[in-house]
Amino acid sequence: MRVFSPLQIPASLTPLKQRLFLYNLPTYHHHRQWRPESLTKQLRLLRPPPPLRTLKCFSQRQSTQQQEYEFERLFSNLNQATLKREPGSLSSAIFLVAGTTIGAGILAIPAVTQEAGFLASAVACIFCWIFMVVTGLLIAEVNVNTMCELGSGGVSLVSMAKRTLGAVGVQIACWSYIFIHYALLVAYVARSSDILTNFLNIPLWESATLFSLVFGGICYFGSQRFIGAVNGVLVFGIIISFAALVVVASGDLQWDALLKANFEAVPMSIPIIALSFVYQNVVPVLCTNLEGNLSKVRTAIVLGTAIPLGLFLVWNGVILGSITNLEMSSDTMIDPLQQLRSSNGLVGPIIEVFSLLAIGTSYIGFVLGLSDFLADLLNLPAGQNKPLPYLLTLIPPLALALIDPEIFFKALDFAGTYGVLVLFGIFPAAMAWSDRYSSASSSIKLPELVPGGKLTLSLVVGGAGWVILSELIENFGHQ
C-alpha cells in the first residue's frame, strides 16, 4: 500500500474555498473507472466544517484480487479567475518539447559532422537522442516525486536538487543551469538579431531588442494555450521552410557521399549534437502543465524529441550530400551552409527563415525554463506571473549579445561541452539515484520512468563523464 502525504484543510476557509482546495487534490482511477468516493464525501462542505480535516490518498495493489489502482494526475491546473480546470494539452506539450529542441544547434550540426560523414554522424545522433530522452525522463521522474512530496506544482531544478543531493547539489545545479541558459539565450539573441538586421535593414540593437520584446512578451503575457498555439505555428513554419530547403538543396544531392563514415571523428561532434537535443529545461514546466500525468509526460518527451531527430538526420544528409568538395584543415572549419548559400541563390533566404523560426521556438522554451527556475530560486509563489524573473531572464542576454555580436558560436561550444553534459547528463542520473536508493529519501514513490536500475544510471553518468574528459584532454592537449 502506498500512502501519499496527508492534505490538511484549514477550517478558516469558506465552503467555496474548501471545495476549491479539494479540487486540486490527486485523483485516481481503477481500470479507467473513476473512484472518487472519498473526494465526494469531502465535497459536502455546505455545513460548518470541523476545526481541521485530514484527507489521505491511497494507491493500493492487492495481489490476491489482481486489483491495481493506477495514478492519473497529481493535481488540477485551475484558472483562479474562472475557477475552471484547464488541463495542459498533450499536443501543446509535444510542440513545446519539439520547439525547444529545434534551436540554433541544428545550424551547427553539418559543420561539426562533415569530417565524420553522414553515416557515422547519423549513428551519433541516434545515440545522443536516446541518451537525452533518458535524462529527460529521469528529470521528469524526480520532478513529479518532488511535487508529490512538497504538495505543490511549479517545482524547478533547485527544489529537486535540494531534495535529492543537498546543498552541494543545489549550488552545482544553480550555476550550471544559469550558465547554460544565459549562454544559449545570448547565442539566440545574437543570431536572430543578425538575421533581422539583414531582413529589415535596421540597426543591430533595434533588431535584438525587437526579438527579445516580441518573444519575451509572448512568454510573459501568454497563457499556456496561447504559448502552445504559437509554438505549434512556429513548428509548422519550421517544417514548411525545412521541406522547401530540402527540395531546393537536394537537387545536387550525391547519394554516394552519404555512405562516408569516419567514426574516429565522431567524438568531436558529440557536444554540439547533444546541445541540439536540449529540452530538459522545460521538463518541470511540462510536468506542471500536464498535472503530473506520467503517461502524458513520457509521450510528450519521446514524440517531442523524435520530431527533431528526423529533422536533424534529413538536414545533415541534405547538406553533407550536396557539398562534397570541402577543404578541411586543422586550424579552420568551413561551414557547409555558407558554401551552399554561395552555390545556390535560393538557399540563403530559406535558411534565414528556417533559422529564425528554429531560434524563436527554442528561445520561448528557454525563457520559460529560466524564468520558472529563477522564480523558484527567489521563493516566489507558484502560479503567479511576476515580472522580476522575466526581466532577469531577458535583459542580461540582450546586453551581452549587443556587446559581442560574434558570440554565437563561442556560446554554443562552451554550453555544449561543459554545461549540457553536466546539468542534463550527469545530474539527472545522480538525482534519480539518490531519489530511488537513498535511505533518507521519502517512501513516497511513483513508478520509475526509466528501467534498468543502477546499470542504466551508471551508463548515463559514465557516458557523459567520458565525453567531458575527452574534451578536456583534447583542449589542453593543443595548448
Short mmCIF file of N, CA and C in Angstrom, two decimals, residues 74 114 139 147 169 262 286 392:
data_model
loop_
_atom_site.label_atom_id
_atom_site.label_comp_id
_atom_site.label_asym_id
_atom_site.label_seq_id
_atom_site.Cartn_x
_atom_site.Cartn_y
_atom_site.Cartn_z
N LEU A 74 -1.58 14.42 -10.41
CA LEU A 74 -1.31 14.88 -9.05
C LEU A 74 -2.28 15.95 -8.60
N GLN A 114 30.93 17.12 -40.64
CA GLN A 114 31.38 16.92 -42.02
C GLN A 114 32.59 16.00 -42.09
N ILE A 139 14.64 13.36 -15.18
CA ILE A 139 14.27 14.64 -14.58
C ILE A 139 12.77 14.67 -14.29
N MET A 147 7.14 17.04 -6.55
CA MET A 147 5.84 17.69 -6.46
C MET A 147 4.92 16.94 -5.51
N GLY A 169 24.52 19.90 -4.20
CA GLY A 169 23.79 19.71 -5.43
C GLY A 169 23.06 20.95 -5.89
N ASN A 262 33.46 8.10 -40.88
CA ASN A 262 34.73 8.19 -40.17
C ASN A 262 34.42 8.27 -38.68
N LEU A 286 6.66 21.25 -18.15
CA LEU A 286 5.86 20.19 -18.78
C LEU A 286 5.09 19.39 -17.73
N LEU A 392 15.04 39.39 -15.35
CA LEU A 392 16.35 38.78 -15.15
C LEU A 392 16.68 37.77 -16.25
#
